[in-house]
Short mmCIF file of C-alpha atoms and ligand atoms in Angstrom, two decimals:
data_model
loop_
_atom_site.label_atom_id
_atom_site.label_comp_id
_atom_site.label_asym_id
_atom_site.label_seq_id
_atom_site.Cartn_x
_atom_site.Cartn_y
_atom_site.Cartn_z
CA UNK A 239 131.87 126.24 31.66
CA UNK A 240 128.86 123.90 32.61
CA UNK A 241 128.33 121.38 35.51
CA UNK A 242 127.96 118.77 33.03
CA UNK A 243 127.18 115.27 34.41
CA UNK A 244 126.51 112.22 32.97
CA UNK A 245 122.77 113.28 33.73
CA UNK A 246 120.24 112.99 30.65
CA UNK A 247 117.04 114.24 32.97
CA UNK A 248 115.71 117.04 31.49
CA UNK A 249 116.57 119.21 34.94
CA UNK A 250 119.58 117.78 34.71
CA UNK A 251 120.42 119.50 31.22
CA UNK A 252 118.92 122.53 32.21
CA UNK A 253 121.83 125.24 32.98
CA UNK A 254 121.83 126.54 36.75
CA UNK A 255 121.08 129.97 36.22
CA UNK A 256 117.69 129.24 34.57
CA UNK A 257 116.42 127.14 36.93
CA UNK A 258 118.04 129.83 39.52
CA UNK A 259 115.60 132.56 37.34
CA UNK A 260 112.58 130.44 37.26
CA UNK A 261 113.04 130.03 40.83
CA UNK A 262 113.01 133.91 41.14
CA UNK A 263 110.16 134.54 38.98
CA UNK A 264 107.45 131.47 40.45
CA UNK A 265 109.11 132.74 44.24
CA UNK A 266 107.27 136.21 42.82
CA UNK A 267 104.45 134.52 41.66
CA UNK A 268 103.49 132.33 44.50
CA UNK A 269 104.02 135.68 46.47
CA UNK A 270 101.27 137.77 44.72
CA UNK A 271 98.98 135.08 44.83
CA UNK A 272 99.07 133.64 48.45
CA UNK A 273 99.51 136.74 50.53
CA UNK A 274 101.26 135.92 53.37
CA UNK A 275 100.49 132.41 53.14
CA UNK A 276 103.58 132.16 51.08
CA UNK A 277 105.91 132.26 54.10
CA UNK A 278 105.57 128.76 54.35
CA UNK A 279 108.16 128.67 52.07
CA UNK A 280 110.32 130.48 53.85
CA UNK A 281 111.97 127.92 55.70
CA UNK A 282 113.47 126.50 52.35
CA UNK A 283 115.17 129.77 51.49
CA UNK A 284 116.56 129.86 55.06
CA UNK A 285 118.06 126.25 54.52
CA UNK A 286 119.50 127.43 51.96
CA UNK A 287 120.66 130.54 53.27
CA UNK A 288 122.34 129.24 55.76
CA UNK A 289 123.87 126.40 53.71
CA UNK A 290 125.78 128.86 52.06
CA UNK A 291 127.05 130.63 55.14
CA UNK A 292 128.60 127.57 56.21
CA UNK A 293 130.95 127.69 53.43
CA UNK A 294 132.21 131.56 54.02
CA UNK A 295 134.90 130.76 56.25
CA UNK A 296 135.97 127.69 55.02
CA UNK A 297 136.20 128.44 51.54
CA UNK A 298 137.78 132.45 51.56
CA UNK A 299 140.51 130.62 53.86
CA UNK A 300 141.55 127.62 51.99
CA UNK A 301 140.51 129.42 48.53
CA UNK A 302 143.25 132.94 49.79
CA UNK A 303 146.08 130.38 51.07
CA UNK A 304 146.30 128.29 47.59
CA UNK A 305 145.98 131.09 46.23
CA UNK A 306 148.59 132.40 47.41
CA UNK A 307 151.09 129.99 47.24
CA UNK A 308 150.20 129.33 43.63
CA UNK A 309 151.26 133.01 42.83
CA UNK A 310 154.31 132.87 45.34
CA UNK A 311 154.82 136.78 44.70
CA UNK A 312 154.12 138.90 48.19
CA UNK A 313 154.93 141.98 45.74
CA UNK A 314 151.95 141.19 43.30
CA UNK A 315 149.96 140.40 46.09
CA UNK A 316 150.85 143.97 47.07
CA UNK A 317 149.73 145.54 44.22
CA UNK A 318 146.76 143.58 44.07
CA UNK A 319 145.77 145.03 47.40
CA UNK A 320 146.74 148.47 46.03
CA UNK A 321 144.86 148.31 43.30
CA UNK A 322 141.45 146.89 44.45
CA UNK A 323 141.19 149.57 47.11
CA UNK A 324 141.57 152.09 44.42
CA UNK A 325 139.34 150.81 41.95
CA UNK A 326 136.67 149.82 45.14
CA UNK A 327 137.32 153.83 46.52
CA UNK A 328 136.37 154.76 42.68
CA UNK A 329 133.04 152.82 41.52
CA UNK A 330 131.33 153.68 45.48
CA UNK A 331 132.45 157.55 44.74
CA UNK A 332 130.49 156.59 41.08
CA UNK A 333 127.48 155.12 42.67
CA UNK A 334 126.47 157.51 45.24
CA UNK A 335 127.13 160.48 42.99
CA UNK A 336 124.41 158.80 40.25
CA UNK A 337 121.78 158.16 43.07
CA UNK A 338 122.72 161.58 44.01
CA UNK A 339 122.04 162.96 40.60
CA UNK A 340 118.85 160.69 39.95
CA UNK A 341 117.33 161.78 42.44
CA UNK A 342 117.55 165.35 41.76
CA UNK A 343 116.54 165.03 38.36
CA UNK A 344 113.57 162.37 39.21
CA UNK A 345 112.52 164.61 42.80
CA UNK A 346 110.80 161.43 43.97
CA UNK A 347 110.03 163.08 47.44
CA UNK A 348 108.47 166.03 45.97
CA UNK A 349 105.02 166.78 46.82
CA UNK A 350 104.88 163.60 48.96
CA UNK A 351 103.37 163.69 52.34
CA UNK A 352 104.07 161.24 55.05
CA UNK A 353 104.23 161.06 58.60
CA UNK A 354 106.53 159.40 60.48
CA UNK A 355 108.02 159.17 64.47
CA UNK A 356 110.59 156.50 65.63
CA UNK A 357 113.31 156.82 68.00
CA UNK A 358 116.38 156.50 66.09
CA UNK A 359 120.04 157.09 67.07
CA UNK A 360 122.98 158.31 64.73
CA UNK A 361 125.50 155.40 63.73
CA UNK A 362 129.16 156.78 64.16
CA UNK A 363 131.64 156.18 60.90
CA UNK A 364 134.17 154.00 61.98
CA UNK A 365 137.77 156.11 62.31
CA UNK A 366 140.51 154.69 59.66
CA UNK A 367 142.59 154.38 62.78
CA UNK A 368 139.84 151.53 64.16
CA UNK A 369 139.49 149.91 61.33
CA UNK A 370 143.31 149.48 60.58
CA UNK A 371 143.68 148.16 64.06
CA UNK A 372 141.44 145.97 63.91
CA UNK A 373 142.66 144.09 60.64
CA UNK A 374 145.57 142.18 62.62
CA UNK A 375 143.73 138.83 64.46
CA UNK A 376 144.94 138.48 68.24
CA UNK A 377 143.79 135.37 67.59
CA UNK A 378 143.05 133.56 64.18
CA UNK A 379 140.84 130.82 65.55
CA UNK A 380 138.87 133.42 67.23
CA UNK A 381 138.43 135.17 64.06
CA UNK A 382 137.65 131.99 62.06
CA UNK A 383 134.86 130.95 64.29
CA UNK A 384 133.46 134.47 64.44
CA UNK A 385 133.71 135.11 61.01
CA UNK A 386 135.63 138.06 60.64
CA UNK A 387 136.37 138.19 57.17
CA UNK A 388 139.24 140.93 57.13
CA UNK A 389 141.18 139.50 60.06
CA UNK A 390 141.13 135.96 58.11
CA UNK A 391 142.12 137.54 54.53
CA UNK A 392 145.34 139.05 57.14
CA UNK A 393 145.73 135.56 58.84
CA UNK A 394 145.68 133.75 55.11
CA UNK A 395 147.81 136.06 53.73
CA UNK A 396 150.37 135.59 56.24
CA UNK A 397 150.24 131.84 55.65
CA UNK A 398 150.51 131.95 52.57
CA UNK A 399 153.31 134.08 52.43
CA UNK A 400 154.93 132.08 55.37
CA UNK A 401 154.49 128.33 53.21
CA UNK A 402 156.02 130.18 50.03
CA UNK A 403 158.98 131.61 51.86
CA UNK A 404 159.80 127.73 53.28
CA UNK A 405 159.45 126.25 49.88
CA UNK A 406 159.60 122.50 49.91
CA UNK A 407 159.09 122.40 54.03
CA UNK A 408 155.72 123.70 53.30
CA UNK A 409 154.70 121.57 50.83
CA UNK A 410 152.20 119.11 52.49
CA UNK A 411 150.22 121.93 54.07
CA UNK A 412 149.84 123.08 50.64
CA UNK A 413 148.57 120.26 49.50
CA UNK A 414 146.22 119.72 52.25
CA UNK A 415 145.02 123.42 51.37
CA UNK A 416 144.87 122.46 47.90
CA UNK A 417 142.73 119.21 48.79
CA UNK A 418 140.21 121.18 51.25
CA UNK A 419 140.03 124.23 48.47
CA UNK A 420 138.82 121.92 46.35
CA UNK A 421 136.37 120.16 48.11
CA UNK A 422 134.96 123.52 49.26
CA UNK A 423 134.17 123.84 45.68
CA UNK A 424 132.47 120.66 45.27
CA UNK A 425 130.49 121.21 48.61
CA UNK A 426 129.88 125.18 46.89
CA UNK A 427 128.16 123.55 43.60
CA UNK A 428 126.58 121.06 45.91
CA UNK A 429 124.58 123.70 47.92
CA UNK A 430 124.36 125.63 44.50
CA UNK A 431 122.32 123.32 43.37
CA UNK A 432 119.54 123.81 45.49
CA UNK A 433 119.74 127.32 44.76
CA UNK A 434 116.34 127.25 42.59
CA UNK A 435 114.34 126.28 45.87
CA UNK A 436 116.38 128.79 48.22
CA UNK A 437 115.78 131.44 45.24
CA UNK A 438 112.14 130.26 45.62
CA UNK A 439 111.10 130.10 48.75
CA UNK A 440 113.46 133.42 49.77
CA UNK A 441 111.34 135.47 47.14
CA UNK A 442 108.13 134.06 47.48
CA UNK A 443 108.39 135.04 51.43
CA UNK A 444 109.20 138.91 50.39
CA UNK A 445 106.55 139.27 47.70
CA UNK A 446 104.08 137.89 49.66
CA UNK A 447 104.93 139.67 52.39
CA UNK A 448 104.69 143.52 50.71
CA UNK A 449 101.22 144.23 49.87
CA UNK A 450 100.56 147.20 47.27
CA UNK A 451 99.28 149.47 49.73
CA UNK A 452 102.83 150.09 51.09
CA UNK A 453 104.84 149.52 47.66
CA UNK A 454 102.45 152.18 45.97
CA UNK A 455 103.27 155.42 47.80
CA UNK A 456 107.26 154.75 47.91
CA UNK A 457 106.84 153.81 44.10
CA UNK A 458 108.67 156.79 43.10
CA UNK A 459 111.52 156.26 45.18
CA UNK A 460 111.84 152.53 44.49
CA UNK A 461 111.96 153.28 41.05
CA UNK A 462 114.75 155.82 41.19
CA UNK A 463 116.94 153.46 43.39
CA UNK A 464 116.43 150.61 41.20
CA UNK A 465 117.19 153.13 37.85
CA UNK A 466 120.15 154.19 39.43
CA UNK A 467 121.13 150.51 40.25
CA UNK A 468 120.62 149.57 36.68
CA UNK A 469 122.38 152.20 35.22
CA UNK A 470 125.47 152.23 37.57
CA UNK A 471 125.59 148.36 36.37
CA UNK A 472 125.31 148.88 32.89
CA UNK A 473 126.60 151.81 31.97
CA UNK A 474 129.66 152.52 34.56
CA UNK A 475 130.78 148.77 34.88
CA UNK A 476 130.20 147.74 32.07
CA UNK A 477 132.34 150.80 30.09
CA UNK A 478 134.96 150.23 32.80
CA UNK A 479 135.15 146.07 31.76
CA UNK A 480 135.03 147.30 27.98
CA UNK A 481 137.64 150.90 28.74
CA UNK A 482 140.15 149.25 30.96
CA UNK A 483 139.80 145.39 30.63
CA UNK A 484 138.96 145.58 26.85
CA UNK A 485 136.68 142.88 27.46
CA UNK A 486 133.23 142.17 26.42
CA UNK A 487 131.00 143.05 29.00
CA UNK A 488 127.92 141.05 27.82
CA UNK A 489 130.31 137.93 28.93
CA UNK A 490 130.93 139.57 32.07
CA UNK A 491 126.67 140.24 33.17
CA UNK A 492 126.54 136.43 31.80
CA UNK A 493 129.03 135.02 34.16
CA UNK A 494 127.90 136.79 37.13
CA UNK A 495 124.04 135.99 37.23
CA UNK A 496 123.71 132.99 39.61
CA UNK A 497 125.55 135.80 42.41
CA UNK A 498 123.58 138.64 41.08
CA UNK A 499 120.02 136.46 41.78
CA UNK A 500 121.46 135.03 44.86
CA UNK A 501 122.37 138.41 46.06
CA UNK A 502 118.71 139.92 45.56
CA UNK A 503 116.90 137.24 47.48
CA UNK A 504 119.07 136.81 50.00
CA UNK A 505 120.04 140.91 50.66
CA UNK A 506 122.87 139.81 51.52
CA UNK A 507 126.74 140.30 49.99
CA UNK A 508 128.66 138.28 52.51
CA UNK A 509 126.21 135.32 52.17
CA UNK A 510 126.65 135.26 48.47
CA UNK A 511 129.98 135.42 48.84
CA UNK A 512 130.87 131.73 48.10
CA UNK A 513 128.46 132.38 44.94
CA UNK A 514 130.29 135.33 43.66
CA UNK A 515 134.08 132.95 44.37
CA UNK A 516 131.98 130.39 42.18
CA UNK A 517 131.20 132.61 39.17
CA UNK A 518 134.12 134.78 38.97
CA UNK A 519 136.62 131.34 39.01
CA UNK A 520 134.20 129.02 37.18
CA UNK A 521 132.35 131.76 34.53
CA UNK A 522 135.03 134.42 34.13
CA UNK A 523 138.29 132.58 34.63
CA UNK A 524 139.71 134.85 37.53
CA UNK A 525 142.44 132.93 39.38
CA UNK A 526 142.21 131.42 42.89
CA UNK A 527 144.77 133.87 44.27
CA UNK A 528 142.96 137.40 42.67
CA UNK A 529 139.33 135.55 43.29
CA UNK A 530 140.30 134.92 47.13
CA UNK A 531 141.44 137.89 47.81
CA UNK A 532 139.54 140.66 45.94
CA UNK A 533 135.84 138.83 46.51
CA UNK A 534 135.89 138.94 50.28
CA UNK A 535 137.58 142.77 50.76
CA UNK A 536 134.70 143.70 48.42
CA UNK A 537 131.84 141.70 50.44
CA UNK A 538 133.32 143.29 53.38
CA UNK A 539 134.29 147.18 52.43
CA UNK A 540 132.87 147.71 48.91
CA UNK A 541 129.11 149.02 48.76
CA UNK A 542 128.51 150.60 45.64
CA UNK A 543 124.89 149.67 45.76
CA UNK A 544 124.57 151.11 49.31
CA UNK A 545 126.04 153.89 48.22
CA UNK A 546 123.40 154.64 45.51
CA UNK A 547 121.02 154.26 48.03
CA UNK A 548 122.17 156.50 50.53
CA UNK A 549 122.09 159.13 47.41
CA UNK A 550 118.88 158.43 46.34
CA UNK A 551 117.71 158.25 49.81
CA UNK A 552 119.11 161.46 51.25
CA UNK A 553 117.87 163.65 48.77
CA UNK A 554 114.21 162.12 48.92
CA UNK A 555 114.05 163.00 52.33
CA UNK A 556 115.44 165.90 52.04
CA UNK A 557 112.80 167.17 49.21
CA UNK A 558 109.64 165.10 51.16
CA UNK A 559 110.84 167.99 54.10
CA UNK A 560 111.55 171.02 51.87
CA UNK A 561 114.79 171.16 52.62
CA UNK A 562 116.98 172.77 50.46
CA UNK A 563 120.27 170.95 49.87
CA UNK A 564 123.46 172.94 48.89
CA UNK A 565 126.68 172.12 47.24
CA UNK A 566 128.28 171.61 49.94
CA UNK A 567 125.52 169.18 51.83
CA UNK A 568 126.08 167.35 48.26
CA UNK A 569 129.82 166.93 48.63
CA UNK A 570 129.21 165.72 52.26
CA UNK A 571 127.42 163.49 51.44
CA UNK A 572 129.53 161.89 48.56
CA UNK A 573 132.27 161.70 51.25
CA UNK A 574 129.96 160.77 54.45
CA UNK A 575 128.20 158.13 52.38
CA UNK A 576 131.00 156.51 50.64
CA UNK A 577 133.20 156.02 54.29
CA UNK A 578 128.95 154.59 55.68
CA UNK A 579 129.10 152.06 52.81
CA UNK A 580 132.51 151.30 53.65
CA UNK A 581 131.71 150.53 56.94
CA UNK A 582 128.09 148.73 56.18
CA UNK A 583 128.40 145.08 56.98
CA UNK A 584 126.77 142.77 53.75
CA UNK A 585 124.10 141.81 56.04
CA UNK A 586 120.34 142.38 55.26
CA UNK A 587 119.47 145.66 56.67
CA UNK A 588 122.61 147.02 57.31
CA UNK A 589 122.75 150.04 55.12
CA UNK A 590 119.28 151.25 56.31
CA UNK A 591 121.19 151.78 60.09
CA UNK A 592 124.48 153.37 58.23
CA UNK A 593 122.05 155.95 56.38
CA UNK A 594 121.76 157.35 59.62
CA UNK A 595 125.71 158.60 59.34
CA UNK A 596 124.64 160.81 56.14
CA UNK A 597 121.38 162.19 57.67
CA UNK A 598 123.05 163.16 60.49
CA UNK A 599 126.12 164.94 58.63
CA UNK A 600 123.35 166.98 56.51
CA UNK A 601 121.12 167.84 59.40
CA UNK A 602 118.42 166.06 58.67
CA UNK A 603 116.07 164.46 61.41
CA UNK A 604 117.04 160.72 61.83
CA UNK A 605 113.33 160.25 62.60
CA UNK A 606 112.34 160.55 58.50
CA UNK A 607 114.00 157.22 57.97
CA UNK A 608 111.13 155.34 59.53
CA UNK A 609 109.15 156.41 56.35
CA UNK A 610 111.17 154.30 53.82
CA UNK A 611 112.36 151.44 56.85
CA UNK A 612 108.84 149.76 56.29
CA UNK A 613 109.88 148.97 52.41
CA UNK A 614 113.85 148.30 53.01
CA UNK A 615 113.71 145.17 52.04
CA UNK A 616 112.57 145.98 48.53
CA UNK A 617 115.68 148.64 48.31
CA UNK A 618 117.85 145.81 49.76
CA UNK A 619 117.84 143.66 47.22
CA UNK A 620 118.91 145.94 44.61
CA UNK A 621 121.55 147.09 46.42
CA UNK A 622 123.13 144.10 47.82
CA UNK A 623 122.66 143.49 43.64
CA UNK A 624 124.40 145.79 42.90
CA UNK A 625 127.08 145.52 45.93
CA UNK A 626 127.83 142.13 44.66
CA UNK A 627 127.86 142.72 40.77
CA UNK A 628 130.45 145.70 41.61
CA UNK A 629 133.22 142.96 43.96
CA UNK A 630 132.83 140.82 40.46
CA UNK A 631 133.82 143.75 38.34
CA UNK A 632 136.58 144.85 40.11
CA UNK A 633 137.90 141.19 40.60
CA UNK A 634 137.89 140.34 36.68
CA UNK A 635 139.38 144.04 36.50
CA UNK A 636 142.36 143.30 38.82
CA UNK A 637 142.57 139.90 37.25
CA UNK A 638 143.15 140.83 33.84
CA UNK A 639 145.39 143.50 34.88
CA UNK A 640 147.56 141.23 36.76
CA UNK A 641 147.61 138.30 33.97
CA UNK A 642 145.07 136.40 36.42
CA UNK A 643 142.44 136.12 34.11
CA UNK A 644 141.62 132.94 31.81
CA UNK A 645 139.87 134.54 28.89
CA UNK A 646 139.03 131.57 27.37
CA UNK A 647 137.23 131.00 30.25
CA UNK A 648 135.80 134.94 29.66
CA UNK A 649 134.82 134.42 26.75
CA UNK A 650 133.07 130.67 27.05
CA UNK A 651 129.19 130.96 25.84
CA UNK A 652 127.61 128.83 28.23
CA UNK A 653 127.67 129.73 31.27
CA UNK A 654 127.05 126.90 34.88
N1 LIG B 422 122.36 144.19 52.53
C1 LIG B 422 123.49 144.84 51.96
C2 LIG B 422 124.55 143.83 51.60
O1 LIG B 422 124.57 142.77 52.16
C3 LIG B 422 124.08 145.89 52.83
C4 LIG B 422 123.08 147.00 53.00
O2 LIG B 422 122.12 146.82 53.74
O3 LIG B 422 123.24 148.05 52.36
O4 LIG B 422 125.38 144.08 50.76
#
């Protein structure tokens, strides 16, 4: 599917997502070359940034109601539910056992030495108990304008349920839903198409702003976090798209690229949220309903890319002190770090706080953090990356399981 216009400018016949990768790669350029001069272009990627936020709310609501009401089944949208939580539980288990594993076999802490001192206090996991009651909105316009994605997926769902059950009364609301949905989506491709200067000026900021001198000593560790990212990607979702879905996963890392570069610039899951709605309904043909639902639970609970990290992370700290790590501190910390990622909000930085959950579980001073904190960013990107790339899986997933998915659209060559 393309964005075609009548447009016969050359940018104009340019697809999106190379102008989104050129973006990326002269953001990196202009980095390395002008230092920290290059924050001047900051302010562009925050525009843009924050352009996107503005749709969150608006779209996951309107998107989740017509959704919704165009599958007018509350026992599909049950197992829906049931089956995204599985498949979410499953890849993050996945993920933190390969950064687990990659660092053990790569020992990027090994014969390291670095000093470090902060003042850092342990996070506590949130209980099941907490995070079940807090799912049900006291007040939906208080969730709306605070953004609380979970309480709104509860709120649309109920509407939607509600304006199926009344049939024809409900009708016009639909139809206003239908209306706004839809010109959510314009506004989305609107914004999108900026992207390339966002993309830009977000990247060009970072590089610049990471000089050698700290990169170099963490290269080790960077590397394993971004092999483990890689190969989670390409080896675990893609077999499950091609195992389960018996669909072609090259289609699949196609459609998703515009979320996957908005993701690493921005570090940040939630904000590409209305990117990742984009792709999966525009390049992989999910439906509203699955799209609306399954995107935002992931942005909110599913980490897989966090969870990596805390694997990787754990055990490079663990060797850079000589500390010995047993079975058991290894099953811990599948378990420990897969209910952190859960809880890790897709904000920039978040999983760097919720690492302190697994250190603390193994013992491990919280202190040694501050010796990767001063490169997060770097390890951010890939796994907000990979955090997004993982919600898109699962959604086409759930959507071909549940007849939700338009292969045609799947299948399409060109891609925005
Ligand atoms: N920045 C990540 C995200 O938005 C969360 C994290 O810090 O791990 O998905």
């Amino acid at each position: 599917m393309s964005d075609k216009s009548s447009t016969t400018t050359l940018w104009g016949r340019i697809p999106l997502w190379q102008k989104i990768l050129a973006g990326l790669a002269l953001g990196i350029l202009a980095g390395a070359l002008m230092g920290e001069d290059a924050s001047v272009f900051k302010p562009i990627g925050d525009i843009f940034i924050s352009a996107i936020k503005m749709l969150i709310v608006p779209l996951v609501f309107s998107t989740l109601v017509v959704g919704i009401t165009a599958m007018r089944d509350p026992q599909k949208m049950g197992r829906i539910g049931a089956r995204t939580i599985v498949l979410y539980l499953i890849t993050t288990a996945f993920a933190i056992s390969i950064g687990l594993l990659a660092s053990w076999i790569f020992q990027p802490g090994v014969g390291l030495d670095m000093s470090f001192e902060s003042g850092m206090e342990a996070k506590e996991a949130p209980s099941l108990v907490e995070i079940l009651v807090g799912l049900v909105p006291q007040n939906p316009i208080d969730a709306l304008a605070s953004g609380n994605i979970l309480q709104i997926i509860v709120f649309a769902i109920g509407l939607g349920i509600s304006l199926t059950l009344i049939g024809e009364k409900g009708e016009p609301v639909v139809r206003i839903f239908e209306s706004f949905a839809e010109a959510m989506y314009k506004l989305t491709s609107i914004v999108m198409a900026f992207a390339p200067f966002g993309v830009f000026g977000l990247i060009a900021h970072v590089a610049g702003s990471y000089g050698l001198e700290v990169l170099l000593p963490l290269a080790k560790v960077i590397g394993v976090a971004y092999l483990a990212s890689i190969l989670h990607v390409l080896v675990v979702y893609t077999g499950l798209l091609a195992l389960i879905g018996k669909l072609n996963p090259l289609r699949y890392l196609q459609g998703i690229l515009d979320a996957l570069v908005v993701a690493y610039s921005s570090a940040s899951s939630s904000g590409t949220l209305p990117v990742s709605i984009r792709c999966a309904q525009k390049n992989l043909g999910v439906s509203e309903g699955v799209a609306g639902f399954v995107l935002p639970v992931g942005a909110t609970i599913n980490m897989d890319g966090t969870a990596i990290y805390q694997g990787v992370v754990a055990v490079f700290i663990a060797q850079l002190l000589g500390v010995d790590l047993s079975l058991m501190d290894y099953g811990m910390i599948i378990v420990t770090g897969t209910l952190a990622s859960i809880g890790t909000a897709g904000v920039p930085g978040a999983g760097l706080v919720m690492l302190s959950i697994v250190m603390a579980q193994i013992g491990l001073p919280l202190e040694a953090i501050a010796v990767i904190a001063g490169i997060d960013r770097i390890l951010d990107m890939a796994r907000t990356s990979v955090n997004v790339a993982g919600d898109l899986m699962v959604t086409t997933l759930v959507g071909k399981s549940e007849g939700e998915l338009d292969e045609t659209i799947y299948n399409a060559p060109g891609k925005s």
